[in-house]
XYZ file of C-alpha atoms in Angstrom:
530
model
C -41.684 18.066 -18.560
C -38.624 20.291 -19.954
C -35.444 18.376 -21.615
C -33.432 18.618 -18.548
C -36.371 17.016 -16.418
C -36.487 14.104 -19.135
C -32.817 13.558 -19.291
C -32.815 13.484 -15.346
C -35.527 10.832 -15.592
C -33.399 8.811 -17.833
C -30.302 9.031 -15.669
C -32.330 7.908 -12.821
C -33.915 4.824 -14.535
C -30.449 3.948 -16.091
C -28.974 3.855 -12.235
C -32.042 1.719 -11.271
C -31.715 -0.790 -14.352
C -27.783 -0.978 -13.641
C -27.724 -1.536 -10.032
C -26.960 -5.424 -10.431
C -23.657 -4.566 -12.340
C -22.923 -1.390 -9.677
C -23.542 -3.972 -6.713
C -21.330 -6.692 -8.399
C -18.613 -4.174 -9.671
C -18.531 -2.652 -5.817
C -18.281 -6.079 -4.490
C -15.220 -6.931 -6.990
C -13.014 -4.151 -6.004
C -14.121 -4.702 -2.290
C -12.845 -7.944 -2.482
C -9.705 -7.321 -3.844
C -8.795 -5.264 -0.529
C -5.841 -3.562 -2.811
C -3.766 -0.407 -0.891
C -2.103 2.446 -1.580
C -0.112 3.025 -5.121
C -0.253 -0.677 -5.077
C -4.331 -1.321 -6.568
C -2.970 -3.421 -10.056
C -6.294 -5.712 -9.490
C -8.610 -2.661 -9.227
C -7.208 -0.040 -11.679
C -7.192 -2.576 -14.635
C -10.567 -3.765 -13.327
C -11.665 -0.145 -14.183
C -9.799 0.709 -17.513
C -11.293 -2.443 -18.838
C -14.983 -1.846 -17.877
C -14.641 1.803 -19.047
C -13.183 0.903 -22.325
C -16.195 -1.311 -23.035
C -18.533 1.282 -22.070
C -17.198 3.541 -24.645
C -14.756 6.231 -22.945
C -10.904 6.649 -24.231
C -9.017 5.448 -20.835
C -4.983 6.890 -20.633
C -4.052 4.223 -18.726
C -0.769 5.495 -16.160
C -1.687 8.984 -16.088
C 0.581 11.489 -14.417
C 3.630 8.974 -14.058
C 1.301 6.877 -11.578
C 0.684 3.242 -12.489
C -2.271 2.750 -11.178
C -4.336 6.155 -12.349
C -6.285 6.505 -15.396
C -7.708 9.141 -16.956
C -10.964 8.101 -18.956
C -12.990 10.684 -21.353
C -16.134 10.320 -23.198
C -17.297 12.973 -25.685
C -20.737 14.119 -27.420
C -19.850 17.246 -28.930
C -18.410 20.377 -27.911
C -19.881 21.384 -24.758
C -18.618 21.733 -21.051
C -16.722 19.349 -19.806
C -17.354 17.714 -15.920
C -14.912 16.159 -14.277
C -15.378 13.290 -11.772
C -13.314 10.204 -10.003
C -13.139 6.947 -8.642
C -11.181 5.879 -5.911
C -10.096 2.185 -5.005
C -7.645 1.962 -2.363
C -8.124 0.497 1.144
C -6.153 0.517 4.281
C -3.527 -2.370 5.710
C -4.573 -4.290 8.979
C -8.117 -3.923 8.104
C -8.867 -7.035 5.996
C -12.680 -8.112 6.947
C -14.544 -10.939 5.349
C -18.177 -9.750 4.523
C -19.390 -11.503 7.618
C -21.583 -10.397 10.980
C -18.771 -11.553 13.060
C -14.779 -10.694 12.598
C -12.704 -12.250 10.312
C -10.084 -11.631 7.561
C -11.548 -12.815 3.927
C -10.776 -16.352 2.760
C -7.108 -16.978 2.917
C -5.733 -14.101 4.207
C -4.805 -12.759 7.579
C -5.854 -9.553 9.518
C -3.111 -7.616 8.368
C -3.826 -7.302 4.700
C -5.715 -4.313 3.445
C -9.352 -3.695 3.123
C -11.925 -1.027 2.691
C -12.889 0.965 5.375
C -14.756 4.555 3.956
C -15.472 2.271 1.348
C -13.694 3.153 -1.393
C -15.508 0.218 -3.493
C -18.666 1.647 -3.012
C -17.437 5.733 -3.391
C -15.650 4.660 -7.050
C -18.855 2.731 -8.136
C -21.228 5.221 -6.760
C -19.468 7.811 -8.999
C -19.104 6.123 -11.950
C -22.742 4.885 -11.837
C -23.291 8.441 -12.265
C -20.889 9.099 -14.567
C -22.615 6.472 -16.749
C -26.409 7.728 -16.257
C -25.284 10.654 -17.525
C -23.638 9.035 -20.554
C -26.786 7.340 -21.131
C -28.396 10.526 -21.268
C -26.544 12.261 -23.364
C -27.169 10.006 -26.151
C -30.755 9.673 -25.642
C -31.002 13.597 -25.335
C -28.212 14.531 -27.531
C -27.135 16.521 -24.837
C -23.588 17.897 -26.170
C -20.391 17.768 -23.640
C -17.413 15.504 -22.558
C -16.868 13.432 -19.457
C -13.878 13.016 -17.770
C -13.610 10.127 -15.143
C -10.424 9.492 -13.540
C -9.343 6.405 -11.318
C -7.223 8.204 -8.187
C -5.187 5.848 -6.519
C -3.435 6.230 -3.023
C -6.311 8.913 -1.671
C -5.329 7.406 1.915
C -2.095 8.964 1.374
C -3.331 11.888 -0.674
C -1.370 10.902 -3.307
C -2.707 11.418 -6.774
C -5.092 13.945 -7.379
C -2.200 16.699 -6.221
C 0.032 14.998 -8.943
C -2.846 14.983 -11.791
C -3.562 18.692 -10.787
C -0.178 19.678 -11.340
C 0.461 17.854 -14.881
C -2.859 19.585 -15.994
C -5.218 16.874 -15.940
C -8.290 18.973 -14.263
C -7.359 22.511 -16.605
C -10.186 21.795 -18.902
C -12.715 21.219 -16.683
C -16.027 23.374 -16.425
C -17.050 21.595 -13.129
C -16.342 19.187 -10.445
C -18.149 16.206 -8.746
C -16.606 14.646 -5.352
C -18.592 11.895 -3.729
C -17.637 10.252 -0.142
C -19.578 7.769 1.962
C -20.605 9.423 5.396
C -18.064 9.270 7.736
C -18.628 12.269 10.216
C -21.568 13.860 11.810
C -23.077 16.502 10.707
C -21.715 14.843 7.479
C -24.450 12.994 6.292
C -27.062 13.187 3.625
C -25.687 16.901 2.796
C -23.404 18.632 1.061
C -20.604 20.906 2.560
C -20.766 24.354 2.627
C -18.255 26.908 3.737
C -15.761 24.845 5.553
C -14.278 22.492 3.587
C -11.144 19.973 3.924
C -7.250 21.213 4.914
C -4.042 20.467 3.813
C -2.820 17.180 3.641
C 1.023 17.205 3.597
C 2.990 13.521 3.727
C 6.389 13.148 3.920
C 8.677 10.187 4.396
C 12.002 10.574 6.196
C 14.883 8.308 5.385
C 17.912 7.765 7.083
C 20.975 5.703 6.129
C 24.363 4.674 7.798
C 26.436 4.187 4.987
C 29.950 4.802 6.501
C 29.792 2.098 9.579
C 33.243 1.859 9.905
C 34.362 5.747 10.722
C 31.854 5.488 13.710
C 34.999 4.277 15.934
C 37.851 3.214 14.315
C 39.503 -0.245 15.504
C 42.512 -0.393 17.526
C 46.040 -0.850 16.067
C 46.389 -4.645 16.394
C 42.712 -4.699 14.216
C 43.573 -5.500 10.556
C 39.677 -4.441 9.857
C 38.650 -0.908 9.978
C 36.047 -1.817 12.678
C 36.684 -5.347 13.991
C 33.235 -7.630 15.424
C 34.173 -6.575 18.983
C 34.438 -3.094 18.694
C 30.886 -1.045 19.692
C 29.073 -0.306 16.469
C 27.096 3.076 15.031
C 24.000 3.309 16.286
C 22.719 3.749 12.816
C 19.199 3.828 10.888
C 16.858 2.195 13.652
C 17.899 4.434 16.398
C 17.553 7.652 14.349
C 14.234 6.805 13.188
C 13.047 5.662 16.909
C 14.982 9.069 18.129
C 12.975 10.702 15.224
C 9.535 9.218 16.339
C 10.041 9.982 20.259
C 11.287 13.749 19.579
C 8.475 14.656 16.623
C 6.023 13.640 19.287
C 7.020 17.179 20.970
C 5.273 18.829 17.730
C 1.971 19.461 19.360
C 3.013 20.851 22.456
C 5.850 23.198 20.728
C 5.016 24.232 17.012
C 1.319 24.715 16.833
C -0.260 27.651 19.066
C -3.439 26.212 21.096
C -6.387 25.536 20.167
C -5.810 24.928 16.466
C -7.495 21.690 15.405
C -4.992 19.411 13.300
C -3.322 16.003 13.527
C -0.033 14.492 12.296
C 0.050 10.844 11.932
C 3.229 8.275 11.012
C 3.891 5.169 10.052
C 7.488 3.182 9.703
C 7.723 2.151 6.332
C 10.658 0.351 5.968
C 13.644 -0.456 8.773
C 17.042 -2.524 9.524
C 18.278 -4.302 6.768
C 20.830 -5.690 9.270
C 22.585 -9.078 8.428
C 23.743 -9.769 12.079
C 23.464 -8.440 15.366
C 27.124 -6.122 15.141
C 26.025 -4.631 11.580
C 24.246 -1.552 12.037
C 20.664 -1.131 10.336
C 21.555 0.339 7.208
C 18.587 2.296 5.948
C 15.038 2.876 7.843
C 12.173 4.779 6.365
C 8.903 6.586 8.100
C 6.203 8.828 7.316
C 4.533 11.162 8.533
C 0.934 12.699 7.494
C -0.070 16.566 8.340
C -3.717 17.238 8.244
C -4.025 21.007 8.613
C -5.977 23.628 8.338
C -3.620 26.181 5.784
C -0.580 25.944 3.619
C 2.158 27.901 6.041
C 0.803 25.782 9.289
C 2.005 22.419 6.897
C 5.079 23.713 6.250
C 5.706 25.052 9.595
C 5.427 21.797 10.978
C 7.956 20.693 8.039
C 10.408 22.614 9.746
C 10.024 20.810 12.597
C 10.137 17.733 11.420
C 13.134 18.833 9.254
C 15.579 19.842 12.707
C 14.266 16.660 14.127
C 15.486 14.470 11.651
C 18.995 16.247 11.113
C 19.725 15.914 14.741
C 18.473 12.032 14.907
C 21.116 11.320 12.048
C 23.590 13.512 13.659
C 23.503 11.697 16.978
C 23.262 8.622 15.060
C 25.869 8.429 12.355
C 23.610 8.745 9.779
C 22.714 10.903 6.806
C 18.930 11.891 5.778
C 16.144 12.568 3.155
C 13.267 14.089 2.872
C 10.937 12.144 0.461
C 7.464 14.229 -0.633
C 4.477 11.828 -0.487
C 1.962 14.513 -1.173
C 0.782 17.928 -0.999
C -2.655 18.630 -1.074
C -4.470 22.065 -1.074
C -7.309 23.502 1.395
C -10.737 23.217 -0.119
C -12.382 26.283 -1.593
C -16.269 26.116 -1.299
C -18.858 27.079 -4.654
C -22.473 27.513 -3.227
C -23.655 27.484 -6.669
C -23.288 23.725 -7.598
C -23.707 22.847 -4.137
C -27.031 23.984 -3.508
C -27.904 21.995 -7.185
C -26.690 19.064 -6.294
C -28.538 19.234 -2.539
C -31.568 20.108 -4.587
C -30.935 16.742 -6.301
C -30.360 14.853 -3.399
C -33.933 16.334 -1.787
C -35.412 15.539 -4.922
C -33.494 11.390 -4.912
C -34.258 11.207 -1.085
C -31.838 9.773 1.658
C -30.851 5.889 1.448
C -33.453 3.657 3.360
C -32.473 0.228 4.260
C -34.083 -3.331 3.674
C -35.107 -6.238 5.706
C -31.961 -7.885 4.481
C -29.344 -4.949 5.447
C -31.155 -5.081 9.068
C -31.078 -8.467 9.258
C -27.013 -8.452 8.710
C -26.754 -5.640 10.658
C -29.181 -7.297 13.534
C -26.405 -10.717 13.546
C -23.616 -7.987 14.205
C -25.392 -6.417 17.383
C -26.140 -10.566 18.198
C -21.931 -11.176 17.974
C -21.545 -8.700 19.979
C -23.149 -9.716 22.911
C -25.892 -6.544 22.186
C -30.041 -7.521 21.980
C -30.468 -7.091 18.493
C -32.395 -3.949 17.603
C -36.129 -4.147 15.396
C -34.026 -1.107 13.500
C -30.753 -1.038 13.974
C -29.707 1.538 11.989
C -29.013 5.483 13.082
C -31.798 7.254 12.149
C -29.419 9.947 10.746
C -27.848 7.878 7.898
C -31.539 7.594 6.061
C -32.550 11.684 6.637
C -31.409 14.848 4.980
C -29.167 17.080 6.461
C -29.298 21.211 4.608
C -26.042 22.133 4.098
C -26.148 25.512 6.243
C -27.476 23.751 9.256
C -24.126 20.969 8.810
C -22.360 23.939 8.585
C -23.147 25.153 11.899
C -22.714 22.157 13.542
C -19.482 22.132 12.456
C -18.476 25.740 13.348
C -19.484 25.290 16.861
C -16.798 22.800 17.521
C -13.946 24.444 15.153
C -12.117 27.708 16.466
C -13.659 30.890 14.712
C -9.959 31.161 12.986
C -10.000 28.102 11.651
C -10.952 28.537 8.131
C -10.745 24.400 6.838
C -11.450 20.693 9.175
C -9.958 17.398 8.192
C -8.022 16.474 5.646
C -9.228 14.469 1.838
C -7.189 15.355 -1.684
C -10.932 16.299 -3.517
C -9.412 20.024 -2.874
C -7.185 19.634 -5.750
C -10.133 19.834 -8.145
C -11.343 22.510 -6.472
C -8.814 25.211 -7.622
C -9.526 24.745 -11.287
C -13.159 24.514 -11.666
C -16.416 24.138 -9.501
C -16.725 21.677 -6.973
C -19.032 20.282 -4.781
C -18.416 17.623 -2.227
C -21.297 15.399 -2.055
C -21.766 13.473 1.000
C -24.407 10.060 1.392
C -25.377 7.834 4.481
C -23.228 4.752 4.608
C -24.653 1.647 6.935
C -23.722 2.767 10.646
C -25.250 0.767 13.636
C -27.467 2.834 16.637
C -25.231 1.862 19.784
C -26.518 1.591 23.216
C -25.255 4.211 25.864
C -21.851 3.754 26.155
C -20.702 1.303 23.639
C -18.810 1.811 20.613
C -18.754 -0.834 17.722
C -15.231 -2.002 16.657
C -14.469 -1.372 13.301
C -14.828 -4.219 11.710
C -18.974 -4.144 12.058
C -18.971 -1.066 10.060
C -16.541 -2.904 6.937
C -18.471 -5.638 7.101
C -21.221 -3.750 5.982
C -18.972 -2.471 3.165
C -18.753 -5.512 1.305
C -22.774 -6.943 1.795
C -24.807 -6.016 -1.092
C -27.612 -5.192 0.857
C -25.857 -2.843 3.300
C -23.759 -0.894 0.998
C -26.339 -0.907 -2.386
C -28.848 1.430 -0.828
C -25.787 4.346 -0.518
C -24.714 3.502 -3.977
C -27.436 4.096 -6.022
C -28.848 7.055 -4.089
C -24.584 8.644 -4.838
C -24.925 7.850 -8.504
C -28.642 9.456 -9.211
C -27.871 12.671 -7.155
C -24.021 12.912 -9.398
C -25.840 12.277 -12.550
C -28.689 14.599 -12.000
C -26.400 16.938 -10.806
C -23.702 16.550 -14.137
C -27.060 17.306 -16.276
C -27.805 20.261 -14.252
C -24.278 21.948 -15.357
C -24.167 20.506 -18.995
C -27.624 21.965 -19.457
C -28.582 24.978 -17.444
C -26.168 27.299 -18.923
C -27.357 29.805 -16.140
C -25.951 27.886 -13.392
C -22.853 26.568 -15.271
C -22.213 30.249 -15.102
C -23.161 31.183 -11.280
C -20.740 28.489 -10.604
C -18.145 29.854 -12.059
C -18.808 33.644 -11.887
C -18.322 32.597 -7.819
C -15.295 30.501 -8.719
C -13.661 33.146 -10.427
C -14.918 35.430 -7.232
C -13.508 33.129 -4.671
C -10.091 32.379 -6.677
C -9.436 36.641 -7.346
C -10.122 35.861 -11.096
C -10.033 32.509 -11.610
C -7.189 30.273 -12.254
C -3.915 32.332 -11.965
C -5.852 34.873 -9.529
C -4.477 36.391 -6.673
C -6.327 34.156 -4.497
C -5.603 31.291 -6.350
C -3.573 28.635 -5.119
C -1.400 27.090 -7.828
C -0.773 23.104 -7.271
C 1.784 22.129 -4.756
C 3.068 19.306 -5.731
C 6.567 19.821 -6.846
C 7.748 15.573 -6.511
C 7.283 13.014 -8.868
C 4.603 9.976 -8.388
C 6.442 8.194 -4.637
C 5.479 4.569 -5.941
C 8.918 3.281 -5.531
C 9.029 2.903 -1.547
C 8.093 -0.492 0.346
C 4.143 0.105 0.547
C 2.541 -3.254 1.713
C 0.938 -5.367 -1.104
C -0.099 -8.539 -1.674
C 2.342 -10.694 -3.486
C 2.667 -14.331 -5.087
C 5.546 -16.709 -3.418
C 5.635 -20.392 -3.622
C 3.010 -20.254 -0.947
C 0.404 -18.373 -3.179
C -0.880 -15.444 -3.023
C 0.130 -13.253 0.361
C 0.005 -10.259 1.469
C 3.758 -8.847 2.826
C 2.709 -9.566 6.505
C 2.336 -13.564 6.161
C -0.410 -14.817 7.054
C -0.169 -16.548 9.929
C -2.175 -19.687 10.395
C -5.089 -18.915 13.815
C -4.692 -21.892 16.268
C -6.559 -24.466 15.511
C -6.077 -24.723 11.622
C-alpha cells in the first residue's frame, strides 16, 4: 500500500469514527433554519468548532458578518481551498417530521433548509477534517483553507471573497452540493458548468410629496389632506414588477435557457392612507448563461425602473446584490475526485431512512413503497455520460446551465464540483411530492447521514490526491492555465465582478427576539385550534 493509499485509508476511517459529531453538527445548523446574510446562530456555531479543532478562523471576512475564513497549516505545501455553506430559504420552515409542519414554535414562513445547506457545510468540512487527520498521521505537508459562505441563495459571498483575494493562494478547489438535478447525481460535472448569477435590488423613494400637485391658494399647507397625492414608492415598484415581466419576450433572443426571479424586499412606510409610501425595495435575480447576456438584461431592468419613478414621482437606485462568474470546467481534478467517488461508492439507505421515508408516502395518501427511494440517488453516474444528458436539452450555443456562486473559485485555481445523492422519494405516475417531504428528510439523521459521509470521504480522498500526487496537482493546473489563456490575468481569464461592498444592510427576513420571544419577522401566527 503506497503513502497516499494509507493516508486515504485514514481519512476514510476518521469520517467513519466522526459521523456521530457530523450527524449532530448537521442537525444543529438544520435546526437553526438561519437565511441569507442573516446566519449569526450558524456562523459562530462554525468559528467555534473550527477553532477547537485547531484551524486560525478570521472571523467577518471580506466586510461580511457572517463569513469566516479558517486555515490550518502543516508545512509549506499546496494549499486547497474548500467551503461551507449554512443558509436556508424563508417560507420553508419544516419540522423533521413525515407529515408537514413548521419546527416547534415557529410558523411556515420562517426559513429552513431546502438543498440542504446543513448537510453540504458538514459534508465538506468532514472532509476537510479527514484530511487534517491525515496530515498529521502522514506528515503530509500543506495548508487548508475552509471558509463559511453565507447568503449562497443570493450568491452573495464567494464573488465578494474572490474579489478581496481570499481564493489567490489557492492550488485547488473543492465544491460539494447535495443532488438536486438529474443527470446530477452521484457524478461530477464536466464541460458545462453553472452561469452567471447577477442580483440586483431596485429602490425607489418619494421624497418630495408635496411638489406632486401643489395645493390651492386658500391651502396654508403645501399639499393639504384633500388634495390627490403622488403615487409614490408602491406604485413604481408594482409598475416596475408588471413591465420587467416583458424581459423574456423582448431582451433575450429564443431559445436561450435562463431565468430572472424577484422578490419585494421592503415597501410603504406610509403613516396614513393620504401619505404616499415613501421608500419600496425589490430584487431581482439573473441566472444566465454569460457575462454580456446579465448585463443586457441590466439594461432592461435599468429603463424600466427610470420610467416607473418617472411616472411615479419618485427617484431610484440600483443596489448590487451579487455578481457571480460562469463556471470554467478542469477535467483533471474531476476525473480524481470521480475516481474517488467509484472507489467510496454511491450512498445506500437504511431500514430507518425507508421507514421515514415510507410514513411520508403513508401522509400522503400514497401505498407506502418496500423501497421508496429512486434508484438513481444510490448509483453512479460518469461524468461524460451526465454531460450528455445535459447537452441534449441545452441549445448547442449555450456554453453554461443554472446558476450557483462555486464559479468564483473556479477562476483562480482548480475546481471540481462534486455532486452526491440526497434522499428523494420514487413517485407514482403522475404525482409530484410537495416540498416539504424532501426537507423533511434534510433534518432526519438517517435520511441525510448516508449523503454526508459518502461527500466527506470522496473531498478528503480527493484533497490527498492534490497535496500528494504532484503529477496531477500539475495536470490540473497546466489545463487551468490552458483554459484561463495563462492563468490568472490571462486573456481568457475573467477577473472578479464584484465591484459593491457586502449588501447586509437591507431588510432580509430574520428571526428576532420581542417581548413575545423569539420570532421570525413574519409573526407567527397561532393555527386554529391552539
Amino acid at each position: 500500500m503506497t503513502t497516499l493509499d494509507q493516508a486515504k485509508s485514514t481519512a476514510r476511517d476518521t469520517v467513519a469514527t466522526r459521523m456521530g459529531d457530523l450527524s449532530q453538527w448537521t442537525r444543529t445548523i438544520w435546526d437553526y433554519g438561519e437565511t441569507a446574510w442573516r446566519e449569526y446562530k450558524s456562523c459562530a456555531f462554525y468559528v467555534d468548532l473550527l477553532r477547537r479543532e485547531g484551524f486560525e478562523v478570521e472571523e467577518g471576512s471580506g466586510g461580511m458578518p457572517t463569513a469566516f475564513c479558517a486555515t490550518w497549516s502543516n508545512g509549506e505545501g499546496p494549499t486547497i481551498g474548500g467551503y461551507a455553506e449554512y443558509d436556508g430559504i424563508p417560507g420553508n420552515c419544516q419540522a423533521a417530521e413525515p407529515k408537514q409542519g413548521p419546527r416547534p414554535g415557529l410558523g411556515p414562513h420562517a426559513g429552513g433548509h431546502t438543498d440542504p445547506h446543513s448537510a453540504l457545510g458538514m459534508g465538506a468540512l468532514g472532509g476537510f477534517l479527514a484530511t487534517k487527520a491525515a496530515m498529521e498521521k502522514h506528515d503530509i505537508k500543506g495548508t487548508l483553507k475552509f471558509f463559511g459562505e453565507p447568503a449562497e441563495k443570493v450568491r452573495g459571498s464567494k464573488p465578494i471573497h474572490a474579489a478581496a483575494g481570499y481564493y489567490d493562494d489557492l492550488d485547488a478547489a473543492l465544491s460539494f452540493h447535495p443532488f438536486y438535478m438529474a443527470p446530477l447525481c452521484n457524478t461530477v460535472r464536466w464541460d458545462t458548468h453553472c452561469g452567471v448569477g447577477y442580483g440586483v435590488i431596485y429602490e425607489f423613494t418619494c421624497d418630495t410629496p408635496e411638489t406632486w400637485m401643489a395645493g390651492g391658494d386658500g391651502s396654508p399647507i403645501p399639499a393639504s389632506h384633500a388634495a390627490a397625492r403622488a403615487p409614490g414608492a408602491t406604485d413604481a415598484l408594482m409598475m416596475m414588477y408588471n413591465a420587467a415581466k416583458a424581459l423574456r419576450e423582448h431582451v433575450m433572443a429564443p431559445g436561450q435557457s435562463w431565468s430572472m426571479n424577484e422578490t419585494i424586499i421592503s415597501h410603504g412606510q406610509a403613516t396614513a392612507d393620504n401619505i404616499p409610501a415613501q421608500i419600496a425595495q425589490i430584487q431581482y435575480f439573473i441566472r444566465i448563461s454569460e457575462v454580456e447576456d446579465a448585463e443586457h438584461v441590466i439594461r432592461g431592468l435599468d429603463h424600466f425602473a427610470e420610467n416607473a419613478a418617472r411616472m411615479n414621482h419618485c427617484s431610484w437606485r440600483r443596489h448590487w446584490v451579487a455578481k457571480s462568474r460562469p463556471g470554467l470546467a478542469n477535467h483533471a481534478i474531476s476525473a480524481a475526485t470521480y475516481a474517488n467517488l467509484e472507489t467510496v461508492g454511491a450512498p445506500v439507505w437504511g431500514e430507518e431512512a425507508k421507514t421515514f421515508a415510507r410514513a411520508i408516502q403513508t401522509e400522503l395518501g400514497l401505498e407506502p413503497m418496500a423501497e421508496p427511494f429512486l434508484p438513481m440517488i444510490s448509483e453512479l453516474k460518469d461524468p461524460e455520460a451526465a454531460e450528455a444528458e445535459m447537452r441534449h436539452i441545452l441549445p448547442p450555443s449555450q456554453r453554461h446551465f443554472t446558476s450557483d456562486d462555486y464559479t468564483e473559485f473556479c477562476w483562480h485555481a482548480p475546481t471540481v464540483r462534486l455532486y452526491i445523492g440526497r434522499p428523494a422519494l420514487t413517485a407514482p405516475s403522475g404525482f409530484a411530492y410537495p416540498a416539504w417531504a424532501m426537507n423533511a428528510m434534510g433534518g432526519h439523521s438517517a435520511c441525510i447521514d448516508p449523503m454526508v459521509e459518502v461527500a466527506a470521504q470522496v473531498l478528503a480522498m480527493t484533497a490527498l490526491d492534490v497535496l500528494m500526487d504532484a503529477e496531477l496537482l500539475a495536470m490540473a493546473q497546466a489545463e487551468f492555465r490552458d483554459r484561463t489563456g495563462g492563468g490568472v490575468g490571462g486573456d481568457k481569464w475573467i477577473a472578479p465582478l464584484c465591484d459593491h461592498e457586502p449588501p447586509i444592510h437591507f431588510r432580509w427576513p430574520e428571526y428576532v427576539t420581542t417581548a413575545r420571544g423569539e420570532d421570525w419577522v413574519i409573526p407567527t401566527v397561532p393555527r386554529q385550534g391552539d
